[in-house]
Amino acid sequence: MSTQSLPLRRDEAAARASLLKIEDYDVRLDLGSSEETFGSVTTIRFTSRGGPTFLDLKPVSVERISLNGASIDPATLAKGRLPISTDEGPNELVVEATMPFRNDGEGLHRSVDPADGRAYVYGMCFMDAAPTIFACFDQPDLKAPYTFHVSAPHDWTVIGNAPGSQTSPGTWEFERSQPLSTYFVTLVAGPWHMIHDEHDGIPLSLSSRQSIAADLDKDAEELFTITKQCFDEFHRLFGIRYPFGNYHQAFVPEFNAGAMENPGCVTFRDPLVFTSRVTRGMRIQRATTVAHEMAHQWFGDLVTPQWWDDLWLNESFAEYMGNRVTAEVTEYADAWADMSYARRQWGLTADQRGSTHSVAGNGAEDAVSALQNFDGISYSKGSAILRQLAASLGDDVFFAGAIDHFNRHRFGNATMHDLFASWDAAAAEAGVEFDLDTFTTQWLLTAGPDTLSWDPAKMVVNRTAPSRHPADRSHTFRAAILNGTRWTTEDITVSGDQTPLQVAANAVVLDPYDDTWASAIPDWETVQALKAALPEVTDDGLRAGVWNNLRSAWFNAAVDPADVIDIAEASLPVEDLEDTPRRTMPWLFGSVVPLAPAGARERLHEAALRKLAEVAPGSELQLSSYRAAIRSASSESLLREWLATPPAGIETDLDLRWRILAKLAENGFADRAELQAAYDAEPANEARIHLNGALVSIPDAEAKAYGWSVFTGETDLPNYDILAAGRAFWAGPAELTSGYVERYFAELPATAEKRSGWSLAEAAEAFFPSGSVTEETLAAARAVIELDLDPGVRRRVADAADNLQRQLAIKVTYPA
């Protein structure tokens, strides 16, 4: 039987919620009998007003189903739904089924560690994957307690949402949990390396694969310290203790998201256990992720959205509180500046696309459409607006409203309107006058950002509302003013289309500290001044603001690629100190360099080498410079030299070794045998992912044929490897890949037969021919969007087409 199903519509969910009250789930899982499947027996006790409804179930096979003692024919199960007719009053439904282990990061994901051959399992039930683990009524507002019983291999440890213990070899029994939405249910099972601690009466623990145990041990003190600091601060701010018993943080392989806030058992992608050297930026990202998931224990877990249209508020609240608490109580006081690099453009670009949507009130008529709006607007924009709201209301009112909301809806479900009613009441009680209705309409219910720009001739700040989503928003922010060599800040409120800003300035950078939500575009004179001025700026927030201004200008074809290269050359490496995909360095090399005048990559390479020679050995700036130099290198002799003997202060760990090998492969200097030998010498999850990317990047027909087989699903790889193959596929001479551009659009729809959900959409984005910046490719992208595509694929391709259209605008405006 297929795991494909009909998406749950909002009206269906409302009807089912009005019919049923779930008393509890009892789930028995047998995880040790097969490598492909597992046994699942679910008993659901519920009361009903009586009448027909349906159960969600996506099994490999069904052994038996009974409702109130009467058998139900499994053949009635279709597209993930089992029709049932309930009695008025108490009901008991029992489903015995065989379920699939998955390798796409959803459902019950099973992964084998190539380092030692050990297998690990974890559950990811968001957003609609729970029915591939257990039979359920899968919607957020049918919360219930869960009791799990798990059989597993004798050397495995099993952790779930509630405290549990091994009652006999291979048998694990768990306490009855607090009421949970189905999408929060999880367990992690395997021969985990475990570390335990305790804080303020809360048992704490961490887990990872055995092959990275030493790396978890090395970071455990930092992780536990951050966790304890955040618990203390959340308890202080909310006045409500953490309500879910144990707090386990599991670092699991091949996890799609950054983390998932499952109560009592939070799951994180295990690259956050650092097996190679990382910079401070990556440590800040991990710290804010830890704090983000802890914030969810109150906002999301204790009180859960009634329907997916309010999922934005879960994420916006956790994003805001995670960044705020990290900055205020951990060693990472610079978290806001780092998040400006890492997350600001994710939200701003999403908010300017054709697919933009309001933060709140976007309908979400079914679960699948809700997932398409789960993006940078839900996280970054929503967080920025909540930050503005907290500043306007004041902390006393902001947190009083939140606490009232938590208490009124404890272990239940609520809507945005419930929360805003609590804030209204708190404001009234405190005598604070604030028009929440107008604020909500202008900022949360109206899509698109205003554009802010400085006109040095008229000395005014121009405000332009998005044409498709008109609004009349007031912006209060700081502007950074450069006069000679001295930077100052000036507060400004922009409440009309033009607002005077009378300053003597060589450069004006609008909203560098993210005080408001707008796309700030630098003027030409400011861009020219930054070429000399930016390298001298020591304010981390201002530097982040400069790069966000430049990236916003780039997105709107309002800055010359040549000017961006000039600024980058003077200021390389960009000071975000990490090069994960949303940050500035990948944008610079992946987007700007291909459209810049010839020689741009070589100029940046020379700039990286100069910086590498200047900075202190062992410093983070040295590591960042070295990475930039590797990324831009084209000399085999230099790469081979570094592979054998890195610069003083650099240790060639697994990450750096594979960066160099991948660059050698991309340039045609490393063959398959060398890559395979490197992997065989140090097999690991991370190395396997690098290996597959490098194999696809080799500039020959065999490599591209292999990569294409990954895209179509003919070659079955885990989710991370698919993304690595997609990102490497279009490297190399255009004549090798040009024939695949047309094939991408022709063969894209059929990939839904091989993958589903998150993995399907991610693969479509990773393999999109973004380097083919032509009108023909844009037309093909627009044409395929009109087909009957999976909604996730359609959204990713639509956004990729939007990027392509903007790249074409840059080519036309600034011909290289």
PDB file of N, CA and C in Angstrom, residues 294-342:
ATOM      1  N   MET A 294      13.366  25.189  22.630  1.00  0.00           N
ATOM      2  CA  MET A 294      12.909  25.302  24.015  1.00  0.00           C
ATOM      3  C   MET A 294      11.731  26.266  24.122  1.00  0.00           C
ATOM      4  N   ALA A 295      11.760  27.357  23.373  1.00  0.00           N
ATOM      5  CA  ALA A 295      10.619  28.277  23.367  1.00  0.00           C
ATOM      6  C   ALA A 295       9.354  27.575  22.920  1.00  0.00           C
ATOM      7  N   HIS A 296       9.500  26.648  21.978  1.00  0.00           N
ATOM      8  CA  HIS A 296       8.347  25.886  21.490  1.00  0.00           C
ATOM      9  C   HIS A 296       7.682  25.050  22.573  1.00  0.00           C
ATOM     10  N   GLN A 297       8.397  24.686  23.621  1.00  0.00           N
ATOM     11  CA  GLN A 297       7.789  23.855  24.655  1.00  0.00           C
ATOM     12  C   GLN A 297       6.593  24.566  25.275  1.00  0.00           C
ATOM     13  N   TRP A 298       6.613  25.890  25.239  1.00  0.00           N
ATOM     14  CA  TRP A 298       5.466  26.672  25.676  1.00  0.00           C
ATOM     15  C   TRP A 298       4.598  27.056  24.473  1.00  0.00           C
ATOM     16  N   PHE A 299       5.216  27.703  23.488  1.00  0.00           N
ATOM     17  CA  PHE A 299       4.434  28.195  22.355  1.00  0.00           C
ATOM     18  C   PHE A 299       4.527  27.202  21.216  1.00  0.00           C
ATOM     19  N   GLY A 300       3.525  26.344  21.129  1.00  0.00           N
ATOM     20  CA  GLY A 300       3.506  25.289  20.133  1.00  0.00           C
ATOM     21  C   GLY A 300       3.157  23.973  20.779  1.00  0.00           C
ATOM     22  N   ASP A 301       3.854  23.653  21.893  1.00  0.00           N
ATOM     23  CA  ASP A 301       3.639  22.365  22.539  1.00  0.00           C
ATOM     24  C   ASP A 301       2.599  22.451  23.654  1.00  0.00           C
ATOM     25  N   LEU A 302       2.818  23.365  24.618  1.00  0.00           N
ATOM     26  CA  LEU A 302       1.827  23.563  25.676  1.00  0.00           C
ATOM     27  C   LEU A 302       0.519  24.087  25.096  1.00  0.00           C
ATOM     28  N   VAL A 303       0.621  25.083  24.228  1.00  0.00           N
ATOM     29  CA  VAL A 303      -0.534  25.606  23.480  1.00  0.00           C
ATOM     30  C   VAL A 303      -0.219  25.466  21.992  1.00  0.00           C
ATOM     31  N   THR A 304      -1.084  24.761  21.287  1.00  0.00           N
ATOM     32  CA  THR A 304      -0.843  24.384  19.894  1.00  0.00           C
ATOM     33  C   THR A 304      -1.866  25.067  18.993  1.00  0.00           C
ATOM     34  N   PRO A 305      -1.475  25.467  17.786  1.00  0.00           N
ATOM     35  CA  PRO A 305      -2.466  26.048  16.877  1.00  0.00           C
ATOM     36  C   PRO A 305      -3.636  25.093  16.622  1.00  0.00           C
ATOM     37  N   GLN A 306      -4.796  25.673  16.507  1.00  0.00           N
ATOM     38  CA  GLN A 306      -5.975  24.867  16.189  1.00  0.00           C
ATOM     39  C   GLN A 306      -5.889  24.319  14.772  1.00  0.00           C
ATOM     40  N   TRP A 307      -5.327  25.125  13.875  1.00  0.00           N
ATOM     41  CA  TRP A 307      -5.174  24.687  12.483  1.00  0.00           C
ATOM     42  C   TRP A 307      -3.862  25.248  11.941  1.00  0.00           C
ATOM     43  N   TRP A 308      -3.427  24.739  10.794  1.00  0.00           N
ATOM     44  CA  TRP A 308      -2.108  25.058  10.260  1.00  0.00           C
ATOM     45  C   TRP A 308      -1.953  26.518   9.849  1.00  0.00           C
ATOM     46  N   ASP A 309      -3.029  27.267   9.694  1.00  0.00           N
ATOM     47  CA  ASP A 309      -2.872  28.670   9.297  1.00  0.00           C
ATOM     48  C   ASP A 309      -2.223  29.507  10.399  1.00  0.00           C
ATOM     49  N   ASP A 310      -2.211  28.990  11.629  1.00  0.00           N
ATOM     50  CA  ASP A 310      -1.534  29.699  12.711  1.00  0.00           C
ATOM     51  C   ASP A 310      -0.170  29.114  13.036  1.00  0.00           C
ATOM     52  N   LEU A 311       0.332  28.228  12.181  1.00  0.00           N
ATOM     53  CA  LEU A 311       1.656  27.664  12.407  1.00  0.00           C
ATOM     54  C   LEU A 311       2.733  28.751  12.377  1.00  0.00           C
ATOM     55  N   TRP A 312       2.495  29.815  11.602  1.00  0.00           N
ATOM     56  CA  TRP A 312       3.448  30.922  11.545  1.00  0.00           C
ATOM     57  C   TRP A 312       3.751  31.453  12.948  1.00  0.00           C
ATOM     58  N   LEU A 313       2.698  31.507  13.795  1.00  0.00           N
ATOM     59  CA  LEU A 313       2.879  32.107  15.107  1.00  0.00           C
ATOM     60  C   LEU A 313       3.746  31.219  15.989  1.00  0.00           C
ATOM     61  N   ASN A 314       3.593  29.906  15.874  1.00  0.00           N
ATOM     62  CA  ASN A 314       4.544  28.991  16.522  1.00  0.00           C
ATOM     63  C   ASN A 314       5.971  29.379  16.181  1.00  0.00           C
ATOM     64  N   GLU A 315       6.243  29.461  14.879  1.00  0.00           N
ATOM     65  CA  GLU A 315       7.622  29.652  14.424  1.00  0.00           C
ATOM     66  C   GLU A 315       8.101  31.078  14.635  1.00  0.00           C
ATOM     67  N   SER A 316       7.238  32.040  14.415  1.00  0.00           N
ATOM     68  CA  SER A 316       7.638  33.431  14.631  1.00  0.00           C
ATOM     69  C   SER A 316       7.981  33.672  16.095  1.00  0.00           C
ATOM     70  N   PHE A 317       7.154  33.131  16.974  1.00  0.00           N
ATOM     71  CA  PHE A 317       7.380  33.312  18.406  1.00  0.00           C
ATOM     72  C   PHE A 317       8.679  32.629  18.837  1.00  0.00           C
ATOM     73  N   ALA A 318       8.871  31.380  18.382  1.00  0.00           N
ATOM     74  CA  ALA A 318      10.088  30.658  18.756  1.00  0.00           C
ATOM     75  C   ALA A 318      11.324  31.306  18.150  1.00  0.00           C
ATOM     76  N   GLU A 319      11.202  31.823  16.936  1.00  0.00           N
ATOM     77  CA  GLU A 319      12.331  32.496  16.288  1.00  0.00           C
ATOM     78  C   GLU A 319      12.715  33.753  17.079  1.00  0.00           C
ATOM     79  N   TYR A 320      11.715  34.542  17.442  1.00  0.00           N
ATOM     80  CA  TYR A 320      11.986  35.761  18.205  1.00  0.00           C
ATOM     81  C   TYR A 320      12.554  35.437  19.576  1.00  0.00           C
ATOM     82  N   MET A 321      11.891  34.549  20.306  1.00  0.00           N
ATOM     83  CA  MET A 321      12.346  34.237  21.660  1.00  0.00           C
ATOM     84  C   MET A 321      13.679  33.504  21.647  1.00  0.00           C
ATOM     85  N   GLY A 322      13.891  32.623  20.671  1.00  0.00           N
ATOM     86  CA  GLY A 322      15.163  31.913  20.606  1.00  0.00           C
ATOM     87  C   GLY A 322      16.329  32.860  20.409  1.00  0.00           C
ATOM     88  N   ASN A 323      16.184  33.813  19.493  1.00  0.00           N
ATOM     89  CA  ASN A 323      17.249  34.795  19.256  1.00  0.00           C
ATOM     90  C   ASN A 323      17.429  35.708  20.466  1.00  0.00           C
ATOM     91  N   ARG A 324      16.325  36.162  21.021  1.00  0.00           N
ATOM     92  CA  ARG A 324      16.379  37.093  22.149  1.00  0.00           C
ATOM     93  C   ARG A 324      17.033  36.447  23.374  1.00  0.00           C
ATOM     94  N   VAL A 325      16.591  35.271  23.716  1.00  0.00           N
ATOM     95  CA  VAL A 325      17.121  34.619  24.918  1.00  0.00           C
ATOM     96  C   VAL A 325      18.586  34.241  24.725  1.00  0.00           C
ATOM     97  N   THR A 326      18.941  33.770  23.535  1.00  0.00           N
ATOM     98  CA  THR A 326      20.346  33.463  23.271  1.00  0.00           C
ATOM     99  C   THR A 326      21.210  34.700  23.469  1.00  0.00           C
ATOM    100  N   ALA A 327      20.767  35.834  22.938  1.00  0.00           N
ATOM    101  CA  ALA A 327      21.543  37.073  23.043  1.00  0.00           C
ATOM    102  C   ALA A 327      21.621  37.576  24.482  1.00  0.00           C
ATOM    103  N   GLU A 328      20.570  37.317  25.267  1.00  0.00           N
ATOM    104  CA  GLU A 328      20.507  37.926  26.597  1.00  0.00           C
ATOM    105  C   GLU A 328      21.131  37.092  27.698  1.00  0.00           C
ATOM    106  N   VAL A 329      21.156  35.746  27.567  1.00  0.00           N
ATOM    107  CA  VAL A 329      21.594  34.961  28.724  1.00  0.00           C
ATOM    108  C   VAL A 329      22.712  33.967  28.422  1.00  0.00           C
ATOM    109  N   THR A 330      23.109  33.808  27.157  1.00  0.00           N
ATOM    110  CA  THR A 330      24.201  32.886  26.846  1.00  0.00           C
ATOM    111  C   THR A 330      25.453  33.684  26.488  1.00  0.00           C
ATOM    112  N   GLU A 331      26.512  32.955  26.184  1.00  0.00           N
ATOM    113  CA  GLU A 331      27.757  33.633  25.801  1.00  0.00           C
ATOM    114  C   GLU A 331      27.666  34.303  24.435  1.00  0.00           C
ATOM    115  N   TYR A 332      26.581  34.071  23.704  1.00  0.00           N
ATOM    116  CA  TYR A 332      26.471  34.575  22.331  1.00  0.00           C
ATOM    117  C   TYR A 332      25.638  35.852  22.301  1.00  0.00           C
ATOM    118  N   ALA A 333      26.168  36.889  22.908  1.00  0.00           N
ATOM    119  CA  ALA A 333      25.462  38.169  22.958  1.00  0.00           C
ATOM    120  C   ALA A 333      25.304  38.789  21.578  1.00  0.00           C
ATOM    121  N   ASP A 334      26.102  38.325  20.612  1.00  0.00           N
ATOM    122  CA  ASP A 334      26.037  38.856  19.251  1.00  0.00           C
ATOM    123  C   ASP A 334      25.063  38.072  18.365  1.00  0.00           C
ATOM    124  N   ALA A 335      24.150  37.361  18.980  1.00  0.00           N
ATOM    125  CA  ALA A 335      23.246  36.497  18.208  1.00  0.00           C
ATOM    126  C   ALA A 335      22.392  37.281  17.217  1.00  0.00           C
ATOM    127  N   TRP A 336      21.940  38.477  17.578  1.00  0.00           N
ATOM    128  CA  TRP A 336      21.065  39.224  16.664  1.00  0.00           C
ATOM    129  C   TRP A 336      21.810  39.607  15.387  1.00  0.00           C
ATOM    130  N   ALA A 337      23.064  40.033  15.516  1.00  0.00           N
ATOM    131  CA  ALA A 337      23.830  40.394  14.322  1.00  0.00           C
ATOM    132  C   ALA A 337      24.053  39.168  13.449  1.00  0.00           C
ATOM    133  N   ASP A 338      24.350  38.027  14.072  1.00  0.00           N
ATOM    134  CA  ASP A 338      24.559  36.814  13.289  1.00  0.00           C
ATOM    135  C   ASP A 338      23.272  36.390  12.588  1.00  0.00           C
ATOM    136  N   MET A 339      22.142  36.499  13.282  1.00  0.00           N
ATOM    137  CA  MET A 339      20.871  36.139  12.650  1.00  0.00           C
ATOM    138  C   MET A 339      20.529  37.086  11.503  1.00  0.00           C
ATOM    139  N   SER A 340      21.019  38.318  11.583  1.00  0.00           N
ATOM    140  CA  SER A 340      20.802  39.242  10.472  1.00  0.00           C
ATOM    141  C   SER A 340      21.459  38.710   9.206  1.00  0.00           C
ATOM    142  N   TYR A 341      22.667  38.179   9.341  1.00  0.00           N
ATOM    143  CA  TYR A 341      23.322  37.532   8.203  1.00  0.00           C
ATOM    144  C   TYR A 341      22.569  36.282   7.761  1.00  0.00           C
ATOM    145  N   ALA A 342      22.169  35.468   8.726  1.00  0.00           N
ATOM    146  CA  ALA A 342      21.713  34.115   8.432  1.00  0.00           C
ATOM    147  C   ALA A 342      20.262  34.034   7.987  1.00  0.00           C
TER     148      ALA A 342
END
